[in-house]
PDB file of C-alpha atoms and ligand atoms in Angstrom:
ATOM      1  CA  UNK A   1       5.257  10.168  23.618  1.00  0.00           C
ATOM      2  CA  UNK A   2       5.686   6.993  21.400  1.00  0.00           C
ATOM      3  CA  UNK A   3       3.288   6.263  18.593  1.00  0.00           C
ATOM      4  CA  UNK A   4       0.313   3.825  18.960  1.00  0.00           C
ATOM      5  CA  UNK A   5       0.898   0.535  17.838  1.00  0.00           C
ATOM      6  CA  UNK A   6      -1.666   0.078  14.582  1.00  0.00           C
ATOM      7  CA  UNK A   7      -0.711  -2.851  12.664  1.00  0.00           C
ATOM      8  CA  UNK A   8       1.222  -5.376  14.482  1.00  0.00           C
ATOM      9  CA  UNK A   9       2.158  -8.697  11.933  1.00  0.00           C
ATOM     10  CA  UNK A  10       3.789 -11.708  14.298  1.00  0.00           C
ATOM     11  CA  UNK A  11       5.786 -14.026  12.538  1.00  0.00           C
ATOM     12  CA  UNK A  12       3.601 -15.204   9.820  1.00  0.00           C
ATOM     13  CA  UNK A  13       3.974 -18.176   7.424  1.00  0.00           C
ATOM     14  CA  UNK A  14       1.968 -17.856   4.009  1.00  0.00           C
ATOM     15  CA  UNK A  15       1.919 -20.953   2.266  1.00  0.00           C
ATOM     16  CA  UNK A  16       0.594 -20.661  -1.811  1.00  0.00           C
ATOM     17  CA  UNK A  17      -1.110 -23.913  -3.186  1.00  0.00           C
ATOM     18  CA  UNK A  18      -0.819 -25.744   0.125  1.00  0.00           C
ATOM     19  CA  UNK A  19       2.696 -26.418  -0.419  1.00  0.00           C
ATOM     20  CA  UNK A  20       4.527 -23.572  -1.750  1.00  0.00           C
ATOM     21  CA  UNK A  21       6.174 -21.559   1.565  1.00  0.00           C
ATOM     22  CA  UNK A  22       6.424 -17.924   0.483  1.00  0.00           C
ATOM     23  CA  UNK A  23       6.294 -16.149   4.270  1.00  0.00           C
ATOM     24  CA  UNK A  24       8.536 -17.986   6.223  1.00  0.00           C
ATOM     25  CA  UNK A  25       7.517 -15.976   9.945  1.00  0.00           C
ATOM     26  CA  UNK A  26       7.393 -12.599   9.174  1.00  0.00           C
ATOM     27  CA  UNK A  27       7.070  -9.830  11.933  1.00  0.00           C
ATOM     28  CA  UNK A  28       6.157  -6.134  11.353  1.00  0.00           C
ATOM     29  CA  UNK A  29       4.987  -2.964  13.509  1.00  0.00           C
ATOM     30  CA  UNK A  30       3.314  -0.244  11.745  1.00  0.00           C
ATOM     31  CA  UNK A  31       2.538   2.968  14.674  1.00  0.00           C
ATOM     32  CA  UNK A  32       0.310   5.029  14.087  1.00  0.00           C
ATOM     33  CA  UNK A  33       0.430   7.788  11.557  1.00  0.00           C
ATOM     34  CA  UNK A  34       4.253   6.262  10.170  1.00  0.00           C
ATOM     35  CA  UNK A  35       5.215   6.020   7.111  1.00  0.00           C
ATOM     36  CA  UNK A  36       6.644   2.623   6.831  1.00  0.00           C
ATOM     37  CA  UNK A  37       8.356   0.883   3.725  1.00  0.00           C
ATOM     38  CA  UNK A  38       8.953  -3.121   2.998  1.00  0.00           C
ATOM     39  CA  UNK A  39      11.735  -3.320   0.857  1.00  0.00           C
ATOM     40  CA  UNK A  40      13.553  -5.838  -1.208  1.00  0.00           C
ATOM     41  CA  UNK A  41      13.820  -7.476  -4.396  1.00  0.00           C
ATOM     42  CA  UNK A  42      11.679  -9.608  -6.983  1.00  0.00           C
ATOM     43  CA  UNK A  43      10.403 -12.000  -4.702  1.00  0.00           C
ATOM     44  CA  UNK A  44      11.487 -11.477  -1.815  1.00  0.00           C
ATOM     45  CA  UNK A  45       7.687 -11.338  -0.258  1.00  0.00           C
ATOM     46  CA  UNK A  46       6.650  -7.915  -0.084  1.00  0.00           C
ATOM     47  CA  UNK A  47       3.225  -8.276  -2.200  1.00  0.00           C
ATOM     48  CA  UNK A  48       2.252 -11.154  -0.331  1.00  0.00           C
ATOM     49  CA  UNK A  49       3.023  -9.524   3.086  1.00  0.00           C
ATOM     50  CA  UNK A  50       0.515  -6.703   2.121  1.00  0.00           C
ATOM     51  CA  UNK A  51      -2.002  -9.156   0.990  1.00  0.00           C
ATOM     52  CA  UNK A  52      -1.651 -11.369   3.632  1.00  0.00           C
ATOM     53  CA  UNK A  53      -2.603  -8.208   5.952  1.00  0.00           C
ATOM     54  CA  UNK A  54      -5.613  -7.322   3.357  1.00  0.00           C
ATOM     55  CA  UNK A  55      -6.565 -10.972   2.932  1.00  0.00           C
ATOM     56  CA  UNK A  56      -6.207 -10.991  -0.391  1.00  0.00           C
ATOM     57  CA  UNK A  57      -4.404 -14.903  -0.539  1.00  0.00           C
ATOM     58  CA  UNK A  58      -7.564 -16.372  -1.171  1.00  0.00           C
ATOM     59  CA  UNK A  59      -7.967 -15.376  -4.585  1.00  0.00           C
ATOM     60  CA  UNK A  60      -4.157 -16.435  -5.073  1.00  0.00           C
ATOM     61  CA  UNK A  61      -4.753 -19.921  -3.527  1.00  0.00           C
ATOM     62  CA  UNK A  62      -2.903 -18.861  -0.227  1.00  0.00           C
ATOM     63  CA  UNK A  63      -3.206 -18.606   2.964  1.00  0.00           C
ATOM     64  CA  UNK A  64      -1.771 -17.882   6.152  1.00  0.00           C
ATOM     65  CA  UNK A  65      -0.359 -20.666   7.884  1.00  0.00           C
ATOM     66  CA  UNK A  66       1.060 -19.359  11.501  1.00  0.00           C
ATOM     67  CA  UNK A  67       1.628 -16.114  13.427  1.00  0.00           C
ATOM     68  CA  UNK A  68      -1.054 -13.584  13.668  1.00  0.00           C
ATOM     69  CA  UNK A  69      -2.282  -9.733  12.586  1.00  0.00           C
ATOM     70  CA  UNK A  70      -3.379  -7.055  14.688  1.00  0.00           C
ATOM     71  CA  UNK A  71      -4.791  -4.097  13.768  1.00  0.00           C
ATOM     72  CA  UNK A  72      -5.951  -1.288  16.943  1.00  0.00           C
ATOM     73  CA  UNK A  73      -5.421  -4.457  19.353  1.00  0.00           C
ATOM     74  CA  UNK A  74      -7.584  -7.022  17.281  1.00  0.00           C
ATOM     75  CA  UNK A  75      -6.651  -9.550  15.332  1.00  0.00           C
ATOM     76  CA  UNK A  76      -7.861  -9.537  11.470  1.00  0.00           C
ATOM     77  CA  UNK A  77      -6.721 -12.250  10.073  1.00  0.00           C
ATOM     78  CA  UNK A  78     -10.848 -13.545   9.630  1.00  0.00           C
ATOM     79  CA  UNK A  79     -11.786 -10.381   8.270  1.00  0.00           C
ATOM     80  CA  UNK A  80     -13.150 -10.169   4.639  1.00  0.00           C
ATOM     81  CA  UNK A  81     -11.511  -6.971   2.383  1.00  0.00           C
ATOM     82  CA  UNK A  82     -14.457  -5.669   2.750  1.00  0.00           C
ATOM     83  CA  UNK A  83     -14.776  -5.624   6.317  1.00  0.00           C
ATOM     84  CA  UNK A  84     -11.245  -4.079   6.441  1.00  0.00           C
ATOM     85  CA  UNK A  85     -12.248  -1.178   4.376  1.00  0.00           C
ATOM     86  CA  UNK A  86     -14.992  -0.667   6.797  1.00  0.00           C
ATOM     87  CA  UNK A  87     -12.506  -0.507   9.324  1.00  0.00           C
ATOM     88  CA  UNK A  88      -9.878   1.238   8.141  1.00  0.00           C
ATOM     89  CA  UNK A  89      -7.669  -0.615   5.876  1.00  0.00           C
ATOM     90  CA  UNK A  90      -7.596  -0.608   2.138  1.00  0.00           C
ATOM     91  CA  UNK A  91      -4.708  -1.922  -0.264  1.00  0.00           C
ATOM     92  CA  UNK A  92      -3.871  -0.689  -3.117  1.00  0.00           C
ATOM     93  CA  UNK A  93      -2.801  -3.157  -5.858  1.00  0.00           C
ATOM     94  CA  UNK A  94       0.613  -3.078  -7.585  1.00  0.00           C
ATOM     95  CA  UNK A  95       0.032  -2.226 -11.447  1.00  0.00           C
ATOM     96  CA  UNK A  96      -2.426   0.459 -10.776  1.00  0.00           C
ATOM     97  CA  UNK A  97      -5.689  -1.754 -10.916  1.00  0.00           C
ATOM     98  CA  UNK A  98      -7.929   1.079 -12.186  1.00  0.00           C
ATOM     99  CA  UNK A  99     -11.284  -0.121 -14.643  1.00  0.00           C
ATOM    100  CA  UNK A 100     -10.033   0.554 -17.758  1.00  0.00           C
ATOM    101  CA  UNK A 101     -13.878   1.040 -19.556  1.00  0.00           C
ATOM    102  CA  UNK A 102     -14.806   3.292 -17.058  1.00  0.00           C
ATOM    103  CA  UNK A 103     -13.856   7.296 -16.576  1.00  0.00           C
ATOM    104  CA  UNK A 104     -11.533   8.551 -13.516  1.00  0.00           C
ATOM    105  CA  UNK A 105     -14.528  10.061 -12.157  1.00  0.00           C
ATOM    106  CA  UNK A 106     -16.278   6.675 -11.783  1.00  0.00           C
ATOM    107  CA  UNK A 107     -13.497   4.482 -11.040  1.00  0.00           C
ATOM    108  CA  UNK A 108     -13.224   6.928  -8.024  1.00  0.00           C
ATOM    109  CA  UNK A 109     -16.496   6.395  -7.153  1.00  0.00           C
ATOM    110  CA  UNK A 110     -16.659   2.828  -7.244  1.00  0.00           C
ATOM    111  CA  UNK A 111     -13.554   3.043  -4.385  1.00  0.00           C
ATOM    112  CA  UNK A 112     -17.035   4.050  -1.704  1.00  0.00           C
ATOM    113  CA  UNK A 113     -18.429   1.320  -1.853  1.00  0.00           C
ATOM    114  CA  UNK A 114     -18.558   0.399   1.470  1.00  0.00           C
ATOM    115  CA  UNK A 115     -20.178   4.500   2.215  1.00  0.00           C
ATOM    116  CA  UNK A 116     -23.442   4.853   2.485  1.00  0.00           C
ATOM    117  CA  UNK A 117     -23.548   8.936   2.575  1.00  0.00           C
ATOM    118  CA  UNK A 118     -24.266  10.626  -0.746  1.00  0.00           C
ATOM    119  CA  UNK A 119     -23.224  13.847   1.014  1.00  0.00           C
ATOM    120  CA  UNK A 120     -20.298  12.761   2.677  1.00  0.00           C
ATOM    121  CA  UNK A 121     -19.031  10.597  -0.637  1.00  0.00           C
ATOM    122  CA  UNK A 122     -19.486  13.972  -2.670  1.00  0.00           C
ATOM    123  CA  UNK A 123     -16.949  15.893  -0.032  1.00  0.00           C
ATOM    124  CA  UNK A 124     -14.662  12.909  -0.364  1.00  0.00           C
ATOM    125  CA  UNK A 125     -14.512  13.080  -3.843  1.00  0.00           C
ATOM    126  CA  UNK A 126     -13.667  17.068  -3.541  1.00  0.00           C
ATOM    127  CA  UNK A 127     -11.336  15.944  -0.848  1.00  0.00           C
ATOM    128  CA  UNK A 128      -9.093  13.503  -3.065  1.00  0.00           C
ATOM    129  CA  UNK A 129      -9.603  16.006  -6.291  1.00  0.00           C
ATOM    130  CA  UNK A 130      -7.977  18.547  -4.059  1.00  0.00           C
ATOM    131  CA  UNK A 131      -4.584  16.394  -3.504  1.00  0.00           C
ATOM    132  CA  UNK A 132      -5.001  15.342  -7.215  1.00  0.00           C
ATOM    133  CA  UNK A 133      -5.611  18.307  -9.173  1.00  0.00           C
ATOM    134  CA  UNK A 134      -4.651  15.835 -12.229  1.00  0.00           C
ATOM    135  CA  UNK A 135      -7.330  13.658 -11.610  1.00  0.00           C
ATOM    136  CA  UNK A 136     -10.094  16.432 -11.510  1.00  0.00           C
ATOM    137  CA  UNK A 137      -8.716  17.443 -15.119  1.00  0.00           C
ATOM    138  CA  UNK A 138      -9.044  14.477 -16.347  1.00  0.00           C
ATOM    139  CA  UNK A 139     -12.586  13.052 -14.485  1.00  0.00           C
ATOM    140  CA  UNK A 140     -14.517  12.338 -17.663  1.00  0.00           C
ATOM    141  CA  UNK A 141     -11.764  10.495 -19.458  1.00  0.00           C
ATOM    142  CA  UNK A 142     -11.590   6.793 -19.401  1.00  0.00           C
ATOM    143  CA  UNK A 143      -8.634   5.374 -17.485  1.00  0.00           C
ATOM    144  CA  UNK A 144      -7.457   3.302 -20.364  1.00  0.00           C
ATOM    145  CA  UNK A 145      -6.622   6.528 -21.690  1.00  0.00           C
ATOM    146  CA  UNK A 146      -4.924   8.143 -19.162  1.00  0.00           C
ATOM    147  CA  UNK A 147      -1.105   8.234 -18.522  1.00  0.00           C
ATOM    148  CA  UNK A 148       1.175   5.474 -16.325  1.00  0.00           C
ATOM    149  CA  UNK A 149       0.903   8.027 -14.005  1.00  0.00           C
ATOM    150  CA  UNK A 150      -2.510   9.195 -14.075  1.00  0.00           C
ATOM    151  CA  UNK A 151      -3.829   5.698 -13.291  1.00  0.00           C
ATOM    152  CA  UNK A 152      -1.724   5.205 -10.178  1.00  0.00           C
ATOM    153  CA  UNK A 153      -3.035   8.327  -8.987  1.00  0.00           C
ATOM    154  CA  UNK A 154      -6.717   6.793  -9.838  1.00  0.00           C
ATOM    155  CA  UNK A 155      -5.492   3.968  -7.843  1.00  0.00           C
ATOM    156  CA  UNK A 156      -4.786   5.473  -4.711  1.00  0.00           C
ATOM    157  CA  UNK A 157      -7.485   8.434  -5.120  1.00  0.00           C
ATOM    158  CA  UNK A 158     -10.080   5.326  -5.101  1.00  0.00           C
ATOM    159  CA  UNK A 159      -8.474   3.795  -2.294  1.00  0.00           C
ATOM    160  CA  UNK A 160      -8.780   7.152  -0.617  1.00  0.00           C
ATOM    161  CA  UNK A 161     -12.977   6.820  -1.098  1.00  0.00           C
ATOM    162  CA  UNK A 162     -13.212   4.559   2.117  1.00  0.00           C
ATOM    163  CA  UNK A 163     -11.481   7.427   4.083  1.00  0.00           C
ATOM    164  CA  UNK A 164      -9.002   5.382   5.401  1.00  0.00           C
ATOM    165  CA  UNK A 165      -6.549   5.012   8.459  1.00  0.00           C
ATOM    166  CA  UNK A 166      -4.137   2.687   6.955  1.00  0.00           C
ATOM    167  CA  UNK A 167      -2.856   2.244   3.131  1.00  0.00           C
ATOM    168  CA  UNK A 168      -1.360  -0.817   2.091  1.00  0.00           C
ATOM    169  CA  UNK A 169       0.614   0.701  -0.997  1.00  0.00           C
ATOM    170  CA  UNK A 170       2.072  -1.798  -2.844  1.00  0.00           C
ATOM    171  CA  UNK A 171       4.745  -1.095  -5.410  1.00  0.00           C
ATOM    172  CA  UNK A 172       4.048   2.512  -5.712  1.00  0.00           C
ATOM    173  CA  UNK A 173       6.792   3.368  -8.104  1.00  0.00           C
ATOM    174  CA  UNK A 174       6.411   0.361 -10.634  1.00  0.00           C
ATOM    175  CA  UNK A 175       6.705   1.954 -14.190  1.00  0.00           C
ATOM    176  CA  UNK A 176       6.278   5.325 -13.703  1.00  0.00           C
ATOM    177  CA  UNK A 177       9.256   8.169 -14.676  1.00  0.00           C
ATOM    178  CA  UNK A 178      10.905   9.406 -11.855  1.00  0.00           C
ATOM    179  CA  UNK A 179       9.839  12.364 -11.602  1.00  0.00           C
ATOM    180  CA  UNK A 180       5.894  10.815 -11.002  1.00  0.00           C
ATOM    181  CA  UNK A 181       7.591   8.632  -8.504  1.00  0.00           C
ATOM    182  CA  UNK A 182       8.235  11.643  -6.380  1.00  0.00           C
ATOM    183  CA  UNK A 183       5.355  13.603  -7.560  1.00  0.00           C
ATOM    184  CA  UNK A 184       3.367  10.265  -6.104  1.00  0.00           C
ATOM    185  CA  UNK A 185       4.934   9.974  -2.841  1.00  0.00           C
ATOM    186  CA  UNK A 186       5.163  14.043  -2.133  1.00  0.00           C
ATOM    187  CA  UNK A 187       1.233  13.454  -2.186  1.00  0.00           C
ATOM    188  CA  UNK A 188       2.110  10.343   0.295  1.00  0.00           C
ATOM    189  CA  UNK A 189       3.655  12.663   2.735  1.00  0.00           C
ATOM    190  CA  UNK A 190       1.096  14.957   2.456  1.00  0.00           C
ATOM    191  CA  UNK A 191      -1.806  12.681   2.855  1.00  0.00           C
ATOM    192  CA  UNK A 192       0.277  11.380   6.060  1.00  0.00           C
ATOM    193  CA  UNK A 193       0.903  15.381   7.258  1.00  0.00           C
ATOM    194  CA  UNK A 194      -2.545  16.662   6.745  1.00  0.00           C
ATOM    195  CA  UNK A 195      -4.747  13.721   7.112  1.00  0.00           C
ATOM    196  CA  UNK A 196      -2.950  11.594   9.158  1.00  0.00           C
ATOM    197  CA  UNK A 197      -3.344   8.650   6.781  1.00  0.00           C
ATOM    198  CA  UNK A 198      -0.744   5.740   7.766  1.00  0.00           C
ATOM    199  CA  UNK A 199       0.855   4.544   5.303  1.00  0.00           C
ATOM    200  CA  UNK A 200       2.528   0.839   4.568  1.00  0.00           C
ATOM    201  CA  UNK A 201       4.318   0.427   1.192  1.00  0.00           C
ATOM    202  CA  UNK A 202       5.675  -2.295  -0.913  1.00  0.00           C
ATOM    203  CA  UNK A 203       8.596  -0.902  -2.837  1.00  0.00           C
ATOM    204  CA  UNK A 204      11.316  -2.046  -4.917  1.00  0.00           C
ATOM    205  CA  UNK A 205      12.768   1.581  -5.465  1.00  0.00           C
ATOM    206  CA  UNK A 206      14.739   1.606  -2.220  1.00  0.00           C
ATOM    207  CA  UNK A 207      16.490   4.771  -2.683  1.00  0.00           C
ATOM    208  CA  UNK A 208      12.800   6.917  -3.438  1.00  0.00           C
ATOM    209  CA  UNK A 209      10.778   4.690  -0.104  1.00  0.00           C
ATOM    210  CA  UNK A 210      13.865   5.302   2.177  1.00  0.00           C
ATOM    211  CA  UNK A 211      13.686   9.370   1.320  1.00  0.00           C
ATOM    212  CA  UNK A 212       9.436   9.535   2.522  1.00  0.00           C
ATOM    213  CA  UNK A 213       9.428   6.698   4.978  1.00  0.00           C
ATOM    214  CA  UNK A 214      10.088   6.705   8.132  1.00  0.00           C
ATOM    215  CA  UNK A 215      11.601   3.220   9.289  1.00  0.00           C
ATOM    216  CA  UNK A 216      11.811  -0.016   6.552  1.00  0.00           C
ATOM    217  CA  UNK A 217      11.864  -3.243   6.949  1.00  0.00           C
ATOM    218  CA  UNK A 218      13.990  -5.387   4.462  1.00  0.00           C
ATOM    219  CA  UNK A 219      12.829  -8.262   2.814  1.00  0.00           C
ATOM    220  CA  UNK A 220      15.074 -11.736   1.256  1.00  0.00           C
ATOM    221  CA  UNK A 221      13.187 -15.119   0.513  1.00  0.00           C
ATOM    222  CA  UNK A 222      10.558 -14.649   2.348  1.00  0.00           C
ATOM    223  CA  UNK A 223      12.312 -13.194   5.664  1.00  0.00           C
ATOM    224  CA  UNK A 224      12.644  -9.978   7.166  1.00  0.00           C
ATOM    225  CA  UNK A 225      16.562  -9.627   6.914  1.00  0.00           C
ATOM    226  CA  UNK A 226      16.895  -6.297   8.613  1.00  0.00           C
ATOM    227  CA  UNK A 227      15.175  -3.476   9.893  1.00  0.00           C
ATOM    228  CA  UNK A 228      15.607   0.090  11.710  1.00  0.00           C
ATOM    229  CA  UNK A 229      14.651   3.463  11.138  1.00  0.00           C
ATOM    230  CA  UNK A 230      14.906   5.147   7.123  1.00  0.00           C
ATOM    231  CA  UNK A 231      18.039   6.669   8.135  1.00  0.00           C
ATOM    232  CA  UNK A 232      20.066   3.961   9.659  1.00  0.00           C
ATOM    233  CA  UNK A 233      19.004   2.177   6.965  1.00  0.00           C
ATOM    234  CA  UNK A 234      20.320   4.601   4.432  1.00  0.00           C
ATOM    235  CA  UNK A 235      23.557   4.796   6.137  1.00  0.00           C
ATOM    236  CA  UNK A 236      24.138   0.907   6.238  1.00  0.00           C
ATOM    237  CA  UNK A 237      26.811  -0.314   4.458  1.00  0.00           C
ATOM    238  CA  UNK A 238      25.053  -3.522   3.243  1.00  0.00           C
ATOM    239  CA  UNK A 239      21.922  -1.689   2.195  1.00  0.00           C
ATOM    240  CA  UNK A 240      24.273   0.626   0.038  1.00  0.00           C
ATOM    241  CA  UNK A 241      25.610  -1.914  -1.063  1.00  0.00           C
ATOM    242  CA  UNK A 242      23.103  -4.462  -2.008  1.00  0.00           C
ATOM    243  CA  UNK A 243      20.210  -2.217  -2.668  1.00  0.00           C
ATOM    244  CA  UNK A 244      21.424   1.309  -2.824  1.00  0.00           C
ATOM    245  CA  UNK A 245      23.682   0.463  -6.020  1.00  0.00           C
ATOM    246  CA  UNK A 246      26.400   2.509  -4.325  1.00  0.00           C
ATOM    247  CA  UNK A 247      29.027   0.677  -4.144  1.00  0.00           C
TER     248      UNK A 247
HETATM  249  P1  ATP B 301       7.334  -8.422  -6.634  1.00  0.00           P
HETATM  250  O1  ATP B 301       7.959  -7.103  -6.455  1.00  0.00           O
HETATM  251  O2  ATP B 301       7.789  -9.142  -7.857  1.00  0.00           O
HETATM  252  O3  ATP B 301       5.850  -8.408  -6.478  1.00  0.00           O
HETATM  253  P2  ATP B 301       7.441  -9.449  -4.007  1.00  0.00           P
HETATM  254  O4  ATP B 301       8.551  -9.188  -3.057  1.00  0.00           O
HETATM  255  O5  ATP B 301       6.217  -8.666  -3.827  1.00  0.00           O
HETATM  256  O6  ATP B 301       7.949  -9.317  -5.461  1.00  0.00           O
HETATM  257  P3  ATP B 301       5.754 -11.746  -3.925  1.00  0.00           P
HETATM  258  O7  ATP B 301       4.939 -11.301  -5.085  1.00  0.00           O
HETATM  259  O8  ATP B 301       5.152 -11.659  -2.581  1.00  0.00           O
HETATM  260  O9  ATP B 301       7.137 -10.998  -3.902  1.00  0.00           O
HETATM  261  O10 ATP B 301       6.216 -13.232  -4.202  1.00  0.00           O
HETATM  262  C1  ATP B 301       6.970 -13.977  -3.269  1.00  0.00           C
HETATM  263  C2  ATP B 301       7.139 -15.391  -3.779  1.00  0.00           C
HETATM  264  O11 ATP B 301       5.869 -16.038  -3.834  1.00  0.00           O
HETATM  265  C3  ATP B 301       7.726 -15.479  -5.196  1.00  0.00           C
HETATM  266  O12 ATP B 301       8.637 -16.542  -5.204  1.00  0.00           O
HETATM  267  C4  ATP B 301       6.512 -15.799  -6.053  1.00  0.00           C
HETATM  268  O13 ATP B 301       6.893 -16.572  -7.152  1.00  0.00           O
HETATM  269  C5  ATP B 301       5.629 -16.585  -5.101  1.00  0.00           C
HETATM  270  N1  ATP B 301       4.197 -16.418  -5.414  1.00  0.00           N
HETATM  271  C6  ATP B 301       3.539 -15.245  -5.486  1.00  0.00           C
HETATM  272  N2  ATP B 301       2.236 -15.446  -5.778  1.00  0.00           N
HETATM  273  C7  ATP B 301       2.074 -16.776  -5.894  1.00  0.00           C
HETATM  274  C8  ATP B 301       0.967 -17.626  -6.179  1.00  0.00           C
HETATM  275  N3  ATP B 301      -0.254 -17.128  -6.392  1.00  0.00           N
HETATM  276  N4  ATP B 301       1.171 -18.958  -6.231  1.00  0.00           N
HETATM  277  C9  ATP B 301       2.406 -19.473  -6.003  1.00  0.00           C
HETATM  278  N5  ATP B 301       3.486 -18.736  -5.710  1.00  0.00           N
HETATM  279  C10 ATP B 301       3.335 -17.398  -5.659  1.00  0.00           C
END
């Protein structure tokens, strides 16, 4: 049978500053348990899609204009972060927003907050260690002296402390080596696989989100330009073209 519908975005506007219009009515389903990518270029409105969903604008000076978000049949768009961790949904930031000053180990710990259970914080914690071995090697070191890679893996590992449904995964791939890129989103798919985690990413690297997602949406100014499933869009001759680099 079909998926649940989890996240359902209907044609939002974001507006920065009161006058700038960045989302210009921007529709999305997420089901539940996908995989699902937002792709496109500098710009084009993927980061503020994500945060719009998080409602994260505020600190930005933006807000959503029009349209509405739904998450499990209710809409969101009053919720504070916080509240969406509680229920489900945690983002996590592009550039691998880890606290520099403190160690792995803590920056994990400070992705709980919203837990109350000592015991059930500590299996967590064994819980992400197991699908980042890397990070239990290197849980006393501070994060500012970790690798590109290491800290993204922080990143999502703290993200992973609220035991989440949905991940808002923005911009995955930014500055890591390609080989970490896959090593990142192999844990992605297994996260998804074994947990059941949904997953929506932000992602620039079109070729790498179209090989672990399961359906994309494509991104221009603001608009979603075209979407389907990660294999029709892989086969199109315009995404090849334009975003593929094969020519
Ligand atoms: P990137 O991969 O560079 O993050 P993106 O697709 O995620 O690109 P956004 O970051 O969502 O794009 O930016 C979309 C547009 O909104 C850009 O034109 C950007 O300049 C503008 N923008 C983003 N943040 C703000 C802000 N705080 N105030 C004003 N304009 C903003």
């Amino acid at each position: 049978q079909p998926a649940k519908t989890m996240l359902e975005v209907n044609g939002i506007e974001v507006i920065y500053n009161h006058v700038i219009l960045v989302l210009k009515g921007v529709s999305l389903t997420v089901p539940e348990g996908g995989i699902v990518a937002i792709l496109g270029g500098n710009g084009a409105g993927k980061t503020t899609t994500l945060r719009a969903i998080s409602n994260l604008l505020k600190g930005e000076r933006g807000e959503v204009t029009k349209g509405s978000i739904e998450y499990r049949g209710e809409r969101i768009e009053n919720l504070t972060p916080s509240d969406l961790v509680r229920r489900g949904v945690v983002q996590v930031m592009e550039g691998r927003h880890c606290f520099a000053h403190l160690t792995i180990e803590e920056n994990l710990y400070t992705g709980a907050y919203t837990r109350t259970s000592k015991a059930e914080i500590a299996a967590n914690l064994e819980k992400v260690y197991s699908y980042f071995p890397r990070l239990k090697e290197r849980r006393k070191s501070q994060a500012a002296y970790t690798s590109g890679g290491e800290q993204q893996m922080c990143a999502i590992g703290r993200a992973l402390m609220s035991a989440p449904a949905l991940v808002l995964l923005d911009e995955p791939s930014m500055g890591l080596a390609p080989q970490l890129v896959e090593e990142v989103f192999n844990i992605v798919r297994e996260l998804n696989a074994k947990e059941g985690t949904t997953f929506l990413l932000a992602e620039q690297n079109t070729n790498m989100a179209l090989k672990y997602a399961n359906y994309g949406y494509i991104m221009e100014s603001g608009r979603v330009v075209m979407d389907g499933s990660a294999a029709e869009l892989a086969s199109n001759e315009d995404v090849k073209e334009f975003y593929l680099g094969v020519g």
